[in-house]
CSV table of C-alpha atoms in Angstrom, one decimal:
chain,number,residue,atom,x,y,z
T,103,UNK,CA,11.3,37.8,53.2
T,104,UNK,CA,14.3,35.5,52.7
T,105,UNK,CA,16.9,37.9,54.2
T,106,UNK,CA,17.2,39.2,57.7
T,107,UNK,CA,18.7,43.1,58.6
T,108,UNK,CA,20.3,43.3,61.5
T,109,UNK,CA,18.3,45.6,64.4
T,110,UNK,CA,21.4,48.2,65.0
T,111,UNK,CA,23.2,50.4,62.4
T,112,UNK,CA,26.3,50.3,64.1
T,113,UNK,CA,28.6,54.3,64.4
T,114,UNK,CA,32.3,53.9,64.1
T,115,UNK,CA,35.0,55.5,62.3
T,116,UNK,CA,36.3,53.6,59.1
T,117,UNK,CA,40.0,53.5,60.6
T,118,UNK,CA,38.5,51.6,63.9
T,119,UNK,CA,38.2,47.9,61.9
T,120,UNK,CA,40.6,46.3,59.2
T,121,UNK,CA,38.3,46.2,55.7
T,122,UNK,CA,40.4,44.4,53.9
T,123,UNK,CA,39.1,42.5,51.6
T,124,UNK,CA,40.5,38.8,50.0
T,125,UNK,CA,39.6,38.1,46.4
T,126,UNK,CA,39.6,34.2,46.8
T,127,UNK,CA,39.6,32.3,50.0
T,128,UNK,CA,38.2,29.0,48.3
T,129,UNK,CA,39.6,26.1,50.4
T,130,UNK,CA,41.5,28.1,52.8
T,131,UNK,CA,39.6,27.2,55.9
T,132,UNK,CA,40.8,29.4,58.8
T,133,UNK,CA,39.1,32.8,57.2
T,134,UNK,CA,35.1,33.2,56.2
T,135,UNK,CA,34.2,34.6,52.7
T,136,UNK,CA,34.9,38.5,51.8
T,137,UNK,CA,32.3,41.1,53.0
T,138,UNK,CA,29.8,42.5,50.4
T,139,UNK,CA,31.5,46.1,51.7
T,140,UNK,CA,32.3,49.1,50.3
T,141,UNK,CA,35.5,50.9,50.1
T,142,UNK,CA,37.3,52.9,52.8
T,143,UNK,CA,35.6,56.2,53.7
T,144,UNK,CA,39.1,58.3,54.2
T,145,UNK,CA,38.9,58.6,58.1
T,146,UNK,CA,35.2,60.1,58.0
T,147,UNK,CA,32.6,58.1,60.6
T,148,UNK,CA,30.2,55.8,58.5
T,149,UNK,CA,27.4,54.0,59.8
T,150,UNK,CA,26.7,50.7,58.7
T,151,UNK,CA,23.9,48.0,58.6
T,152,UNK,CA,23.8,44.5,58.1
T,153,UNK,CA,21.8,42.0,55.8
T,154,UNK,CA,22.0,38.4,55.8
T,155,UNK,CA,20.5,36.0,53.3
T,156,UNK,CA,18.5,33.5,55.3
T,157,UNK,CA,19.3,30.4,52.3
T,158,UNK,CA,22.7,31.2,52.2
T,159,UNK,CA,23.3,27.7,54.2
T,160,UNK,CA,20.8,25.5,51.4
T,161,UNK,CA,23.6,22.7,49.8
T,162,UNK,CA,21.6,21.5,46.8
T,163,UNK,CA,21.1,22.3,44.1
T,164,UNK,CA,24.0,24.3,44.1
T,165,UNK,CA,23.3,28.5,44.8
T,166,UNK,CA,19.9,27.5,45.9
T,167,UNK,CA,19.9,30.2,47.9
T,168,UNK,CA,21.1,33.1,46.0
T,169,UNK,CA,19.5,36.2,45.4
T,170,UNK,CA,19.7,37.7,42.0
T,171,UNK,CA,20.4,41.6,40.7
T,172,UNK,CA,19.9,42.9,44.7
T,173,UNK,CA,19.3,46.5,45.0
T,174,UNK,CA,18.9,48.5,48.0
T,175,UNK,CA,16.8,52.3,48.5
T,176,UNK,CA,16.8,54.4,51.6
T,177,UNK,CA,15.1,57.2,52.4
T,178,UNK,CA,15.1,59.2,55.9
T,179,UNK,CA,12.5,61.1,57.4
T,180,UNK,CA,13.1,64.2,59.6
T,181,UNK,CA,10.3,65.6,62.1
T,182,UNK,CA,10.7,69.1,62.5
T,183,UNK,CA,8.2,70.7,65.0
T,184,UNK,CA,6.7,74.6,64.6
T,185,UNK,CA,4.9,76.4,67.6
T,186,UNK,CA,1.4,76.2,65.9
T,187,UNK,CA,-0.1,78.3,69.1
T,188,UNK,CA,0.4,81.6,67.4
T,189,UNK,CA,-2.5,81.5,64.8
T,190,UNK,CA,-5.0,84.1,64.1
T,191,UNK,CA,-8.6,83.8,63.7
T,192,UNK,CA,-11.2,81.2,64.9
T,193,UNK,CA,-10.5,77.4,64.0
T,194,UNK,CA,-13.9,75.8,61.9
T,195,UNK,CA,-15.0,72.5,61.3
T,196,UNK,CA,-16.3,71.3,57.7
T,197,UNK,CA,-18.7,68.9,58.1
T,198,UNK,CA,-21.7,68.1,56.1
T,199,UNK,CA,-21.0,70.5,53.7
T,200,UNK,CA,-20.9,73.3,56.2
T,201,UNK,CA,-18.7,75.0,57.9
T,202,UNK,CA,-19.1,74.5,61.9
T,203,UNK,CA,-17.1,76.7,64.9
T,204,UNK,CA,-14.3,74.0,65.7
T,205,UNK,CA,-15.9,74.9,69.5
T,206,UNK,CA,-19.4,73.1,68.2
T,207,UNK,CA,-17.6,70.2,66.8
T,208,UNK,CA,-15.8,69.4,69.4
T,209,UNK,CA,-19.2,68.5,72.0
T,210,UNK,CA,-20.4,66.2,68.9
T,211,UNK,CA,-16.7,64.1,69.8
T,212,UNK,CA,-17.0,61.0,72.2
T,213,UNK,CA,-15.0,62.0,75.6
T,214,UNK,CA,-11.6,60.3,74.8
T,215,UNK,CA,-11.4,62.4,71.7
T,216,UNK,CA,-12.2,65.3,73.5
T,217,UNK,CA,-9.4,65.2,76.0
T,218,UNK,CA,-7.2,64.6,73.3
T,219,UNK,CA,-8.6,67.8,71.0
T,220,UNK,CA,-8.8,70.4,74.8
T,221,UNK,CA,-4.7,69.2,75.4
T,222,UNK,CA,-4.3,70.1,71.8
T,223,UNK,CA,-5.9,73.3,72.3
T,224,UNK,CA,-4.3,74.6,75.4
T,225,UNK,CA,-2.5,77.5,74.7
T,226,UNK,CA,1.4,76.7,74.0
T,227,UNK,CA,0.9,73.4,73.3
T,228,UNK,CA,0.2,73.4,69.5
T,229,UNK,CA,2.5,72.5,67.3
T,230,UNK,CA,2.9,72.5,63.4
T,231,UNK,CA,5.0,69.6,62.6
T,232,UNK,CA,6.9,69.5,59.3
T,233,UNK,CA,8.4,66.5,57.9
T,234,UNK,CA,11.1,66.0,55.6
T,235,UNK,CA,12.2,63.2,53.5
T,236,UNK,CA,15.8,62.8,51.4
T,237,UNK,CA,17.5,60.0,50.0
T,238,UNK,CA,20.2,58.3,51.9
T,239,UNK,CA,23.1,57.2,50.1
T,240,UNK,CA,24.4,54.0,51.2
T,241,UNK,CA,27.5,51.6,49.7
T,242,UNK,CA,27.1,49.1,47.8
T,243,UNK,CA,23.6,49.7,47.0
T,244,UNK,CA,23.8,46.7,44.3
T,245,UNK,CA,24.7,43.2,44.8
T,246,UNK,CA,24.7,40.6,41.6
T,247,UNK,CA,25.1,37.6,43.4
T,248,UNK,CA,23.7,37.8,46.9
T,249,UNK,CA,24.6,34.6,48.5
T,250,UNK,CA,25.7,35.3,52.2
T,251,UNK,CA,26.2,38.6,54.1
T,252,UNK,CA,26.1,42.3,52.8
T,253,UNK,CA,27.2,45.2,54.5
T,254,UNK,CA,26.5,48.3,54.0
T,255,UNK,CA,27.7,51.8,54.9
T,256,UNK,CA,26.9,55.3,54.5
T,257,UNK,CA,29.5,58.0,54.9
T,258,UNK,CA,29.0,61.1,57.5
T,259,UNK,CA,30.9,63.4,54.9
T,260,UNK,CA,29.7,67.0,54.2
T,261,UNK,CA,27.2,65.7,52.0
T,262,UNK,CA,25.7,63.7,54.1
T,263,UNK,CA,21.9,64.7,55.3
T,264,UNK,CA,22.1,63.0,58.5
T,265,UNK,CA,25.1,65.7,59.9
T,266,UNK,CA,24.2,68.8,61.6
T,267,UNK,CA,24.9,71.8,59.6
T,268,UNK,CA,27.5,73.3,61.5
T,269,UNK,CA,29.5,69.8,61.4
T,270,UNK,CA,29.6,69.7,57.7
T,271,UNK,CA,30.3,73.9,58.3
T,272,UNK,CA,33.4,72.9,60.1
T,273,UNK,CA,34.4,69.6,57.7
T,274,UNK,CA,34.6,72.4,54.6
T,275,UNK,CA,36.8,74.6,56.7
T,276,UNK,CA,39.1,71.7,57.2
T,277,UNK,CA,39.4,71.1,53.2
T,278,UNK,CA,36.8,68.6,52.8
T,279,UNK,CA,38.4,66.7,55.7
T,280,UNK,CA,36.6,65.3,59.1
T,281,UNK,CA,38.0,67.5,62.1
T,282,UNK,CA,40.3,65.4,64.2
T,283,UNK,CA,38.8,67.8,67.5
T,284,UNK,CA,35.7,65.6,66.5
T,285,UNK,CA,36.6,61.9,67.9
T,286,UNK,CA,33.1,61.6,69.9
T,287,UNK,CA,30.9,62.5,67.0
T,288,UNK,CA,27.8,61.1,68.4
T,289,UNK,CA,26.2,64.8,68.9
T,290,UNK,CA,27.6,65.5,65.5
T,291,UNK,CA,24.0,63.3,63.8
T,292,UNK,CA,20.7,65.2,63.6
T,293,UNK,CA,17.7,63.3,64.9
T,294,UNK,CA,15.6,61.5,62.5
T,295,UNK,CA,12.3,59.7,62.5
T,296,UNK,CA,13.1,57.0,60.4
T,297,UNK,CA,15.4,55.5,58.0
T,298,UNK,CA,13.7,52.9,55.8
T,299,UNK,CA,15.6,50.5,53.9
T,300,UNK,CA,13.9,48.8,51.1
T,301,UNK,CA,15.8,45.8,48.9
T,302,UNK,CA,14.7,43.9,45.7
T,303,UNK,CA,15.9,41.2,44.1
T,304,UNK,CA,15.0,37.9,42.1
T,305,UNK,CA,15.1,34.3,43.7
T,306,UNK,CA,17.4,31.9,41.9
T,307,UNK,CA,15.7,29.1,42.1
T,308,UNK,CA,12.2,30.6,41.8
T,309,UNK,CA,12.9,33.3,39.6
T,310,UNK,CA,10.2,34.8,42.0
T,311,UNK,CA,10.5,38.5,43.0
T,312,UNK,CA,11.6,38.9,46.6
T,313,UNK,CA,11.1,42.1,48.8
T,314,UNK,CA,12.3,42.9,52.6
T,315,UNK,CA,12.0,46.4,54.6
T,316,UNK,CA,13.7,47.5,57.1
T,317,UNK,CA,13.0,50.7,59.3
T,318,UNK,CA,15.4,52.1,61.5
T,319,UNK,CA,15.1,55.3,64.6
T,320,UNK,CA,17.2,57.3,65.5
T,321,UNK,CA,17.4,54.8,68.9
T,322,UNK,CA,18.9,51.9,66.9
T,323,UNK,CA,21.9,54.0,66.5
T,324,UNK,CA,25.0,52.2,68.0
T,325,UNK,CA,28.4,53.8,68.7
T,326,UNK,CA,31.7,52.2,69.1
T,327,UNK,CA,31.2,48.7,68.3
T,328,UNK,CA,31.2,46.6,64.8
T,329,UNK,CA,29.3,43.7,63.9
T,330,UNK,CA,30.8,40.3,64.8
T,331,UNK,CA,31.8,37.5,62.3
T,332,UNK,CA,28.7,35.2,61.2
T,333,UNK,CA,30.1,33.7,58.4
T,334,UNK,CA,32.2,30.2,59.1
T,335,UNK,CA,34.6,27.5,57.2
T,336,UNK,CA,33.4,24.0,57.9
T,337,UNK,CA,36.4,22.2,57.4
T,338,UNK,CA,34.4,18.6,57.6
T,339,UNK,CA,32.1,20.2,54.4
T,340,UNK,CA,34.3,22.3,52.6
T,341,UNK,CA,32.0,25.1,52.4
T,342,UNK,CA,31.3,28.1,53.9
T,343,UNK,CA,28.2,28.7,56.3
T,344,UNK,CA,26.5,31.9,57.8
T,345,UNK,CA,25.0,31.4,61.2
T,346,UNK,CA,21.9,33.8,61.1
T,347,UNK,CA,21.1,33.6,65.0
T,348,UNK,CA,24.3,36.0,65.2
T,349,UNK,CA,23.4,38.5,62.6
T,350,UNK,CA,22.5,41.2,65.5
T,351,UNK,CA,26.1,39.7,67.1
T,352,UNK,CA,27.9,43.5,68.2
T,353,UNK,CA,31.8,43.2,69.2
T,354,UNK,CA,33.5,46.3,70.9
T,355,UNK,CA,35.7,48.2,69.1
T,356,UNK,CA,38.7,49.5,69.8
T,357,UNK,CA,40.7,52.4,68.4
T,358,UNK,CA,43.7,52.0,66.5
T,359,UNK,CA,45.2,54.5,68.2
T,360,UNK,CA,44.5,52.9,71.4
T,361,UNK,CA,45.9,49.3,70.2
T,362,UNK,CA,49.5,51.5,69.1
T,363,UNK,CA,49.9,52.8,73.0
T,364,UNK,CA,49.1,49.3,74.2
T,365,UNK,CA,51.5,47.6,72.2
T,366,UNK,CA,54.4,50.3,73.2
């Protein structure tokens, strides 16, 4: 893959950081290029992940490095687990055709199997585990020239799959608002499996396809900081550069609210 994701989604609310973004900063060399980012989410939390294009730094030929007509998909998975100790009737086996007591297959199984299939067994201890899978909308999903760094966000609004059903119970009883009671809105996200991220695009110099995954758990969830700055203006070069050993790069955040009272 020519593109690294960064190993956290990071959790914040959109009014922690400044998105503002600057149209042109050729030649101004104190500030890096504008974010790939999406638009302001209205005071609702967002989580976002990062992607960085690992050519973004090639010189010649000029856009070496760019990836062309980039398009992100994600999908999450939810394990949902059902006490599968209340069946009825006698478990069987078919093997060869037959249909064998699950009691006679099991002293055919080699010893580690069998410890495995007599813990399954005990009483209590079965479970029926459902699994669901939904699309996850994430901002921008589309990138036409993707030459440096792309962030990307999804929005914990009442449509969002990843909230806990009373949360987004509680958002429509506010008029479609996020409950301001709600500041620590880290129990306010279901568990998931897995989030999978999958992005395609075309190689400009190749005109190869390119392809890079990225799966995410529910552990990879980060809350309260943003990602750092990777991308730099070399004032000896005239260019702008993305150091890629600080894509994972996390930086505290800290409230607005909280930088008002300190400046009183």
């Amino acid at each position: 893959a020519e593109v690294t994701y960064s190993n956290c989604i990071v959790a914040k609310f959109d009014s922690d950081v400044d998105c503002t973004i600057n149209p042109d900063l050729e030649g101004q060399q104190e500030q890096s290029e504008p974010l790939i980012r999406s638009k302001p989410s209205s005071g609702f939390p967002v989580l976002e992940f990062r992607i960085v294009n690992d050519l973004a730094n090639l010189l010649s030929p000029p856009n070496a490095g760019v990836l062309i007509d980039a398009s992100l998909s994600c999908l999450v998975f939810t394990d949902s687990k059902v006490d599968g100790s209340q069946e009825f009737g006698s478990r069987f086996s078919f093997v060869n055709g037959e249909m064998v007591p699950e009691s006679a297959e099991i002293s055919k199984k080699n010893k580690k199997n069998n410890m495995q299939v007599h813990e399954r067994l005990k009483e209590g201890t079965a479970l029926r585990v459902q699994s669901t899978t939904k699309e996850l909308n994430f901002s921008p999903n589309e990138c036409t020239f993707f030459k440096r760094e792309w962030i990307v966000r999804h929005v914990l609004d009442a449509e969002s799959p990843l909230l806990k059903l009373h949360v987004k119970e509680m958002i429509k009883e506010n008029n479609g608002r996020w409950p301001s009671d709600l500041e620590d809105f880290s129990s306010c996200i279901a568990k998931f499996s897995q989030i999978i991220v999958n992005m395609n695009a075309t190689s400009n110099t190749s005109g190869t396809s390119v392809f890079a995954r990225k799966v995410y758990r529910y552990s990879d969830l980060v809350f309260g900081y943003d990602f750092a700055t990777v991308t730099y203006f070399c004032q000896e070069r005239k260019d702008i550069f993305v150091s890629i050993d600080e894509v994972h790069d996390l930086m505290e955040v800290k409230r607005l609210a909280d930088r008002s009272d300190g400046e009183k």
